[in-house]
DNA sequence: GACAAGGTTTGAACCGTACTCAAAGTTTGA
DNA sequence: TCAAACTTTGAGTACGGTTCAAACCTTGTC
């Protein structure tokens, strides 16, 4: 009995899951987040809805997994891209990568969804926390190159500004008049410059 | 034709709507946000689901209206309560009122919901923006009592810290281990003290 | 005081969609 | 080669939001 369960988990082919998650990203972009049905994902993955559910168990889990993949992907790309830039450009670019590109930004819509219906398993929460920390660490490293802040102060600066960007993103997602992606970017950068000057 | 529409709107009894919204708050607390059905609200309001929908049009609108009411209510209470306190105590209390009390905080779950499924009518967005501004204005006023910051600087301080609190609230709602309501409060207050010192 | 017009309320039906299940198909390993 | 476990699907279920038409009330008018 227990054997069955364990082997099931081990044998879940990651390629299959990744395939579905890519289909999910595509589906969200094409049909929009609010109208997204499991069928839209299944169609684009070339399989039945039952099969998608067989791998993920529930619609919510598909979305959470999509966020995790999307975030992991960005985590990699970010490291590679920022390494090539000088500190000031890296700071600017990091902010750009972090913030939503607009009201319909897929990654941020996923975040909003997950915050509205949070997962209850500890493991997922720790992975999400891991992404937070990764962003903060990257930002802290850049800040240390730009100022004479100590490790602790840089870390504090980074965490505060990540959370600030989270808050600003809420405005962007809501579509508050005047509070668009550009406004958010300018606001964060102003706050950063203010402290680093 | 147009007459019908207009009179319909005018005649919507506000007491009836308010009654439903209070029922909604109660229902959320009792059955939990994720399992909330329109029927749960209707039951507690002592009417049929059709009747609730007759007044609000859709489930989403009920939730948005509940948030608006909840926020308007807090807006009033806040003004009355903070006026009685000295500046330092008022700052502390404002932060307490702003932040979620915990993972299940009803007002914040409503915010999360509305950000995940934003309304598309301009009017609602402006009302939400109004609440943002109201919080910021209140915070700015307190800050000016505590420091020699000018009007502009105080306003900037206030907006940044409101958004910071929004971001921290996300962590609390998610239930990231270690990031509870108390942690959020301490983090904001530390940031505020840091700048005001 | 009766009646017309519009406003309110509801129960019953509709519809869409997440999820379940059993059966058929496929792989793996002994 | 066969059986056991894994995969895949179509059909079916459950459930919740939304619609609709009909009954009920309220109000103002002759």
Coordinates of C-alpha atoms (C1' of nucleotides) in Angstrom, one line a residue:
Chain A
X1 CA 0.0 0.0 0.0
X2 CA 2.5 2.5 1.1
X3 CA 4.8 1.3 -1.7
X4 CA 2.2 2.3 -4.2
X5 CA 2.0 5.8 -3.0
X6 CA 5.7 6.3 -2.8
X7 CA 6.4 4.9 -6.2
X8 CA 3.6 7.1 -7.6
X9 CA 5.2 10.2 -6.3
X10 CA 8.7 9.1 -7.5
X11 CA 7.4 8.2 -10.9
X12 CA 5.5 11.4 -11.6
X13 CA 7.5 12.4 -14.6
X14 CA 8.8 15.9 -14.1
X15 CA 8.8 16.5 -17.9
X16 CA 5.1 15.8 -18.0
X17 CA 4.4 18.2 -15.2
X18 CA 6.6 20.8 -16.7
X19 CA 4.7 20.4 -20.0
X20 CA 1.4 21.0 -18.3
X21 CA 2.7 24.0 -16.5
X22 CA 4.0 25.6 -19.7
X23 CA 0.6 25.0 -21.2
X24 CA -0.9 26.7 -18.1
X25 CA 1.2 29.8 -18.7
X26 CA 0.2 29.9 -22.3
X27 CA -3.5 29.4 -21.4
X28 CA -3.5 32.2 -18.9
X29 CA -2.0 34.6 -21.5
X30 CA -4.5 33.6 -24.1
X31 CA -7.8 33.3 -22.3
X32 CA -7.1 35.6 -19.3
X33 CA -6.8 34.8 -15.7
X34 CA -10.4 35.3 -14.5
X35 CA -11.9 33.0 -17.2
X36 CA -9.3 30.3 -17.1
X37 CA -10.7 26.8 -17.0
X38 CA -8.8 23.6 -16.4
X39 CA -10.0 22.6 -19.9
X40 CA -8.1 25.6 -21.4
X41 CA -4.9 24.2 -19.9
X42 CA -5.6 20.6 -20.9
X43 CA -6.4 21.6 -24.5
X44 CA -3.1 23.4 -24.8
X45 CA -1.2 20.5 -23.2
X46 CA -2.9 18.1 -25.7
X47 CA -4.6 15.9 -23.0
X48 CA -7.8 15.5 -21.2
X49 CA -8.8 17.5 -18.1
X50 CA -8.9 14.3 -16.1
X51 CA -5.3 13.6 -16.9
X52 CA -4.2 17.1 -15.8
X53 CA -6.1 16.5 -12.5
X54 CA -4.5 13.1 -12.2
X55 CA -1.1 14.8 -12.0
X56 CA -2.0 17.9 -9.9
X57 CA -5.0 16.9 -7.9
X58 CA -6.8 20.2 -8.0
X59 CA -7.0 23.4 -10.0
X60 CA -5.5 25.4 -7.1
X61 CA -2.5 23.1 -7.1
X62 CA -2.0 23.6 -10.8
X63 CA -1.8 27.4 -10.3
X64 CA 0.5 27.1 -7.3
X65 CA 2.8 24.8 -9.2
X66 CA 2.7 27.2 -12.1
X67 CA 3.8 30.0 -9.8
X68 CA 6.6 27.9 -8.4
X69 CA 7.9 27.0 -11.8
X70 CA 7.6 30.5 -13.1
X71 CA 9.4 31.8 -10.1
X72 CA 12.2 29.2 -10.2
X73 CA 12.7 30.0 -13.9
X74 CA 13.0 33.7 -13.2
X75 CA 15.4 32.9 -10.4
X76 CA 17.8 31.4 -12.8
X77 CA 17.4 33.9 -15.6
X78 CA 17.9 36.7 -13.1
X79 CA 21.2 35.4 -11.8
X80 CA 22.6 35.0 -15.3
X81 CA 21.4 38.4 -16.5
X82 CA 22.4 40.5 -13.6
X83 CA 25.9 39.1 -13.4
X84 CA 26.7 40.8 -16.6
X85 CA 25.7 44.3 -15.5
X86 CA 27.4 46.9 -13.4
X87 CA 25.9 47.5 -10.0
X88 CA 23.7 50.5 -10.9
X89 CA 22.3 48.9 -14.0
X90 CA 21.8 45.7 -12.1
X91 CA 19.7 47.5 -9.5
X92 CA 17.5 49.0 -12.1
X93 CA 17.1 45.7 -13.9
X94 CA 16.3 43.8 -10.8
X95 CA 13.5 46.2 -10.0
X96 CA 12.2 45.8 -13.5
X97 CA 12.3 42.0 -13.2
X98 CA 10.6 42.0 -9.8
X99 CA 7.7 44.3 -10.5
X100 CA 4.7 43.4 -12.7
X101 CA 4.9 44.6 -16.3
X102 CA 1.3 45.6 -16.2
X103 CA -2.2 44.8 -14.9
X104 CA -2.2 41.4 -16.6
X105 CA 1.3 40.3 -15.7
X106 CA 1.0 36.5 -15.4
X107 CA 3.5 35.9 -12.7
X108 CA 1.9 38.5 -10.5
X109 CA -1.6 37.4 -11.1
X110 CA -0.4 34.0 -9.9
X111 CA 1.0 35.5 -6.8
X112 CA -2.3 37.3 -6.1
X113 CA -4.2 34.1 -6.6
X114 CA -2.0 32.2 -4.2
X115 CA -2.2 34.9 -1.6
X116 CA -6.0 34.8 -1.9
X117 CA -6.1 31.0 -1.6
X118 CA -2.9 30.1 0.3
X119 CA -1.6 26.5 0.3
X120 CA -1.7 24.8 3.6
X121 CA 1.2 22.5 3.3
X122 CA 4.4 23.6 5.0
X123 CA 6.6 22.5 2.1
X124 CA 5.1 24.8 -0.4
X125 CA 5.3 27.7 2.0
X126 CA 8.9 27.1 2.6
X127 CA 9.6 27.1 -1.1
X128 CA 7.8 30.4 -1.5
X129 CA 9.8 31.8 1.4
X130 CA 12.9 30.5 -0.4
X131 CA 12.1 32.7 -3.4
X132 CA 11.6 35.7 -1.1
X133 CA 15.0 35.1 0.4
X134 CA 16.6 34.6 -3.0
X135 CA 15.4 38.0 -4.3
X136 CA 16.4 39.7 -1.1
X137 CA 19.9 38.1 -1.2
X138 CA 20.4 39.2 -4.8
X139 CA 19.3 42.7 -4.0
X140 CA 21.5 42.9 -0.9
X141 CA 24.5 41.9 -2.9
X142 CA 23.9 44.6 -5.4
X143 CA 23.4 47.2 -2.7
X144 CA 26.7 46.3 -1.1
X145 CA 28.4 47.0 -4.3
X146 CA 26.8 50.4 -4.5
X147 CA 27.3 51.6 -0.9
X148 CA 29.3 51.0 2.2
X149 CA 26.5 49.3 4.0
X150 CA 27.4 46.3 6.2
X151 CA 26.0 42.9 5.5
X152 CA 23.2 43.3 8.1
X153 CA 22.1 46.7 7.0
X154 CA 22.1 45.6 3.3
X155 CA 20.0 42.6 4.2
X156 CA 17.5 44.8 6.0
X157 CA 17.4 47.3 3.1
X158 CA 16.7 44.5 0.7
X159 CA 13.9 42.9 2.7
X160 CA 12.2 46.2 3.2
X161 CA 12.4 47.1 -0.4
X162 CA 11.2 43.7 -1.6
X163 CA 8.1 44.1 0.6
X164 CA 7.7 47.7 -0.7
X165 CA 7.6 46.4 -4.2
X166 CA 5.0 43.8 -3.2
X167 CA 2.8 46.5 -1.9
X168 CA 3.2 48.7 -5.0
X169 CA 2.4 45.7 -7.2
X170 CA -0.9 45.5 -5.5
X171 CA -1.8 48.9 -6.8
X172 CA -0.6 48.0 -10.3
X173 CA -2.7 44.8 -10.3
X174 CA -5.8 46.6 -9.1
X175 CA -5.3 49.2 -11.8
X176 CA -5.6 52.2 -9.6
X177 CA -5.6 55.2 -12.0
X178 CA -2.1 56.7 -12.3
X179 CA -0.5 53.7 -10.5
X180 CA 0.9 51.8 -13.4
X181 CA 4.0 49.7 -13.8
X182 CA 6.2 52.8 -14.6
X183 CA 4.9 54.6 -11.5
X184 CA 5.8 51.6 -9.4
X185 CA 9.3 51.4 -10.7
X186 CA 9.9 55.1 -10.2
X187 CA 8.6 54.9 -6.7
X188 CA 10.9 52.1 -5.6
X189 CA 13.9 53.5 -7.3
X190 CA 13.3 56.9 -5.6
X191 CA 13.1 55.2 -2.2
X192 CA 16.3 53.3 -2.9
X193 CA 18.3 56.3 -4.1
X194 CA 17.0 58.2 -1.1
X195 CA 18.5 55.7 1.3
X196 CA 21.7 55.0 -0.6
X197 CA 22.6 58.6 -1.2
Chain B
X1 CA -36.9 52.8 -19.9
X2 CA -34.2 54.9 -18.5
X3 CA -36.6 56.0 -15.8
X4 CA -36.9 52.4 -14.6
X5 CA -33.2 52.0 -14.2
X6 CA -32.7 55.2 -12.4
X7 CA -35.5 54.7 -9.9
X8 CA -34.3 51.2 -9.3
X9 CA -30.9 52.5 -8.2
X10 CA -32.3 55.3 -6.1
X11 CA -34.7 53.0 -4.4
X12 CA -32.2 50.4 -3.4
X13 CA -32.5 50.7 0.3
X14 CA -29.1 51.2 1.8
X15 CA -30.2 49.6 5.0
X16 CA -31.0 46.4 3.1
X17 CA -27.6 46.4 1.4
X18 CA -25.8 47.1 4.7
X19 CA -27.7 44.3 6.3
X20 CA -26.5 41.8 3.7
X21 CA -22.9 43.1 4.0
X22 CA -22.9 42.5 7.7
X23 CA -24.2 39.1 7.1
X24 CA -21.4 38.5 4.7
X25 CA -18.8 39.5 7.3
X26 CA -20.4 37.1 9.8
X27 CA -20.5 34.3 7.2
X28 CA -16.9 34.7 6.4
X29 CA -15.9 34.5 10.0
X30 CA -18.1 31.4 10.5
X31 CA -17.5 29.3 7.5
X32 CA -14.1 30.6 6.4
X33 CA -13.2 32.5 3.2
X34 CA -12.3 29.6 0.9
X35 CA -15.6 27.7 1.5
X36 CA -17.9 30.7 1.5
X37 CA -21.0 30.3 -0.7
X38 CA -23.6 32.9 -1.5
X39 CA -26.0 30.7 0.4
X40 CA -24.0 31.2 3.6
X41 CA -24.5 34.9 3.3
X42 CA -28.2 34.6 2.4
X43 CA -28.9 32.3 5.3
X44 CA -27.4 34.7 7.8
X45 CA -29.2 37.7 6.2
X46 CA -32.5 35.7 6.4
X47 CA -33.3 35.7 2.7
X48 CA -32.9 33.7 -0.5
X49 CA -29.7 33.7 -2.6
X50 CA -31.7 35.1 -5.5
X51 CA -32.6 38.1 -3.4
X52 CA -29.0 38.7 -2.5
X53 CA -28.1 38.5 -6.1
X54 CA -30.9 40.9 -7.0
X55 CA -29.2 43.6 -4.9
X56 CA -25.6 42.9 -5.8
X57 CA -25.6 41.2 -9.2
X58 CA -22.8 38.8 -8.6
X59 CA -20.7 37.1 -5.9
X60 CA -17.7 39.2 -6.7
X61 CA -19.6 42.4 -6.2
X62 CA -20.8 41.3 -2.8
X63 CA -17.3 40.7 -1.7
X64 CA -16.1 44.0 -3.2
X65 CA -18.9 45.8 -1.5
X66 CA -18.1 44.1 1.8
X67 CA -14.6 45.3 1.6
X68 CA -15.7 48.9 0.8
X69 CA -18.0 48.8 3.8
X70 CA -15.5 47.3 6.1
X71 CA -12.9 49.8 5.0
X72 CA -15.3 52.8 5.4
X73 CA -16.2 51.6 8.8
X74 CA -12.6 51.3 9.9
X75 CA -11.9 54.7 8.4
X76 CA -14.3 56.2 10.8
X77 CA -13.3 54.2 13.9
X78 CA -9.7 55.0 13.2
X79 CA -10.2 58.7 13.2
X80 CA -12.1 58.7 16.4
X81 CA -9.7 56.4 18.2
X82 CA -6.4 58.0 17.1
X83 CA -7.5 61.5 18.0
X84 CA -7.5 60.5 21.7
X85 CA -3.9 59.3 21.7
X86 CA -0.6 61.1 21.8
X87 CA 1.5 60.9 18.7
X88 CA 3.7 57.9 19.6
X89 CA 0.8 55.8 20.8
X90 CA -1.2 56.8 17.7
X91 CA 1.6 55.6 15.4
X92 CA 1.7 52.3 17.2
X93 CA -2.1 51.9 17.1
X94 CA -2.4 52.9 13.4
X95 CA 0.0 50.2 12.5
X96 CA -2.0 47.7 14.5
X97 CA -5.2 48.8 12.9
X98 CA -3.7 48.6 9.4
X99 CA -2.0 45.2 9.5
X100 CA -3.9 41.9 9.5
X101 CA -4.5 40.4 12.9
X102 CA -3.6 37.0 11.6
X103 CA -3.8 34.6 8.7
X104 CA -7.6 34.7 8.7
X105 CA -8.1 38.4 9.1
X106 CA -11.4 39.1 7.3
X107 CA -10.6 42.5 6.0
X108 CA -7.3 41.4 4.5
X109 CA -8.7 38.3 3.0
X110 CA -11.1 40.6 1.2
X111 CA -8.3 42.7 0.0
X112 CA -6.5 39.7 -1.3
X113 CA -9.6 38.5 -3.1
X114 CA -10.2 41.9 -4.7
X115 CA -6.6 42.2 -5.9
X116 CA -6.9 38.7 -7.3
X117 CA -10.1 39.5 -9.1
X118 CA -10.0 43.3 -9.6
X119 CA -13.2 45.2 -10.4
X120 CA -13.2 46.9 -13.8
X121 CA -15.4 49.9 -13.0
X122 CA -13.5 53.2 -12.5
X123 CA -15.7 54.3 -9.7
X124 CA -14.8 51.4 -7.4
X125 CA -11.1 51.8 -8.2
X126 CA -11.3 55.5 -7.2
X127 CA -13.0 54.5 -3.9
X128 CA -10.3 52.0 -3.2
X129 CA -7.7 54.7 -4.0
X130 CA -9.5 57.0 -1.6
X131 CA -9.0 54.6 1.2
X132 CA -5.3 54.4 0.4
X133 CA -5.0 58.1 0.5
X134 CA -7.0 58.4 3.7
X135 CA -4.6 56.0 5.5
X136 CA -1.6 57.8 4.1
X137 CA -2.9 61.2 5.2
X138 CA -3.6 60.0 8.7
X139 CA -0.1 58.5 9.0
X140 CA 1.5 61.6 7.5
X141 CA -0.3 63.8 10.1
X142 CA 1.0 61.6 12.9
X143 CA 4.5 61.6 11.6
X144 CA 4.5 65.4 11.4
X145 CA 3.7 65.5 15.1
X146 CA 6.6 63.2 15.8
X147 CA 9.3 64.8 13.6
X148 CA 10.2 68.0 11.9
X149 CA 9.5 66.6 8.4
X150 CA 7.9 68.9 6.0
X151 CA 4.5 68.1 4.4
X152 CA 5.9 66.6 1.3
X153 CA 8.5 64.4 3.1
X154 CA 5.8 63.2 5.5
X155 CA 3.5 62.3 2.7
X156 CA 6.3 60.4 1.0
X157 CA 7.1 58.6 4.2
X158 CA 3.5 57.7 4.7
X159 CA 2.9 56.3 1.2
X160 CA 6.1 54.2 1.4
X161 CA 5.2 52.7 4.7
X162 CA 1.6 52.0 3.7
X163 CA 2.9 50.0 0.8
X164 CA 5.5 48.3 3.0
X165 CA 2.7 47.2 5.3
X166 CA 0.8 45.9 2.3
X167 CA 3.8 43.8 1.3
X168 CA 4.3 42.5 4.8
X169 CA 0.6 41.6 5.0
X170 CA 1.1 39.3 2.0
X171 CA 3.5 37.2 4.1
X172 CA 1.1 37.1 7.0
X173 CA -1.8 35.9 4.8
X174 CA 0.3 33.3 3.2
X175 CA 1.4 32.0 6.6
X176 CA 5.1 32.0 5.8
X177 CA 6.7 30.4 8.9
X178 CA 7.9 33.0 11.3
X179 CA 6.2 35.8 9.5
X180 CA 3.2 36.3 11.7
X181 CA 1.2 39.4 12.6
X182 CA 3.6 40.3 15.4
X183 CA 6.6 40.0 13.1
X184 CA 5.0 42.3 10.6
X185 CA 4.2 45.0 13.2
X186 CA 7.8 44.9 14.6
X187 CA 9.2 45.2 11.1
X188 CA 7.2 48.2 10.1
X189 CA 7.8 50.0 13.4
X190 CA 11.6 49.3 13.1
X191 CA 11.6 50.8 9.7
X192 CA 9.7 53.9 10.9
X193 CA 11.8 54.4 13.9
X194 CA 14.9 54.1 11.8
X195 CA 13.8 56.9 9.6
X196 CA 12.4 59.2 12.2
X197 CA 15.3 58.9 14.6
Chain C
dG1 C1' -61.3 52.3 -2.3
dA2 C1' -59.9 50.1 -6.5
dC3 C1' -56.5 49.5 -9.8
dA4 C1' -52.4 50.0 -12.3
dA5 C1' -47.3 50.2 -12.4
dG6 C1' -43.4 49.5 -10.7
dG7 C1' -40.5 47.3 -7.0
dT8 C1' -39.5 43.1 -4.2
dT9 C1' -39.0 38.2 -3.2
dT10 C1' -38.7 33.6 -4.1
dG11 C1' -38.4 28.6 -5.9
dA12 C1' -37.3 26.2 -9.5
dA13 C1' -34.5 25.5 -13.3
dC14 C1' -30.1 26.3 -16.0
dC15 C1' -25.4 26.2 -16.8
dG16 C1' -20.7 25.7 -16.4
dT17 C1' -17.0 23.6 -14.3
dA18 C1' -14.1 21.2 -10.9
dC19 C1' -13.6 16.8 -9.6
dT20 C1' -14.5 11.3 -9.3
dC21 C1' -14.6 6.8 -11.1
dA22 C1' -14.3 2.7 -13.4
dA23 C1' -12.7 0.7 -17.4
dA24 C1' -9.4 0.4 -21.2
dG25 C1' -4.6 1.0 -22.7
dT26 C1' 0.4 0.9 -21.8
dT27 C1' 4.7 0.1 -19.6
dT28 C1' 7.8 -2.6 -16.7
dG29 C1' 10.1 -6.2 -14.7
dA30 C1' 10.2 -11.1 -13.3
Chain D
dT1 C1' 4.7 -14.1 -21.5
dC2 C1' 2.2 -12.6 -18.0
dA3 C1' 0.9 -9.9 -14.2
dA4 C1' 1.2 -5.8 -11.5
dA5 C1' 1.5 -1.2 -11.5
dC6 C1' 1.0 3.1 -13.9
dT7 C1' -1.4 6.1 -17.4
dT8 C1' -5.2 8.0 -19.9
dT9 C1' -9.7 9.0 -20.9
dG10 C1' -14.9 9.6 -21.4
dA11 C1' -18.8 9.5 -18.9
dG12 C1' -20.9 10.8 -14.9
dT13 C1' -21.5 13.5 -10.4
dA14 C1' -21.8 17.3 -7.4
dC15 C1' -22.2 21.8 -6.5
dG16 C1' -22.5 26.6 -6.7
dG17 C1' -23.4 30.9 -9.2
dT18 C1' -26.8 33.0 -12.1
dT19 C1' -31.3 33.5 -14.6
dC20 C1' -36.3 33.6 -15.0
dA21 C1' -41.0 33.9 -14.6
dA22 C1' -44.4 34.1 -11.5
dA23 C1' -46.3 35.6 -7.0
dC24 C1' -46.4 39.2 -3.7
dC25 C1' -46.1 44.0 -1.9
dT26 C1' -46.1 49.2 -2.1
dT27 C1' -47.3 53.4 -3.8
dG28 C1' -49.5 56.9 -6.0
dT29 C1' -53.7 58.1 -8.9
dC30 C1' -58.5 58.6 -10.4

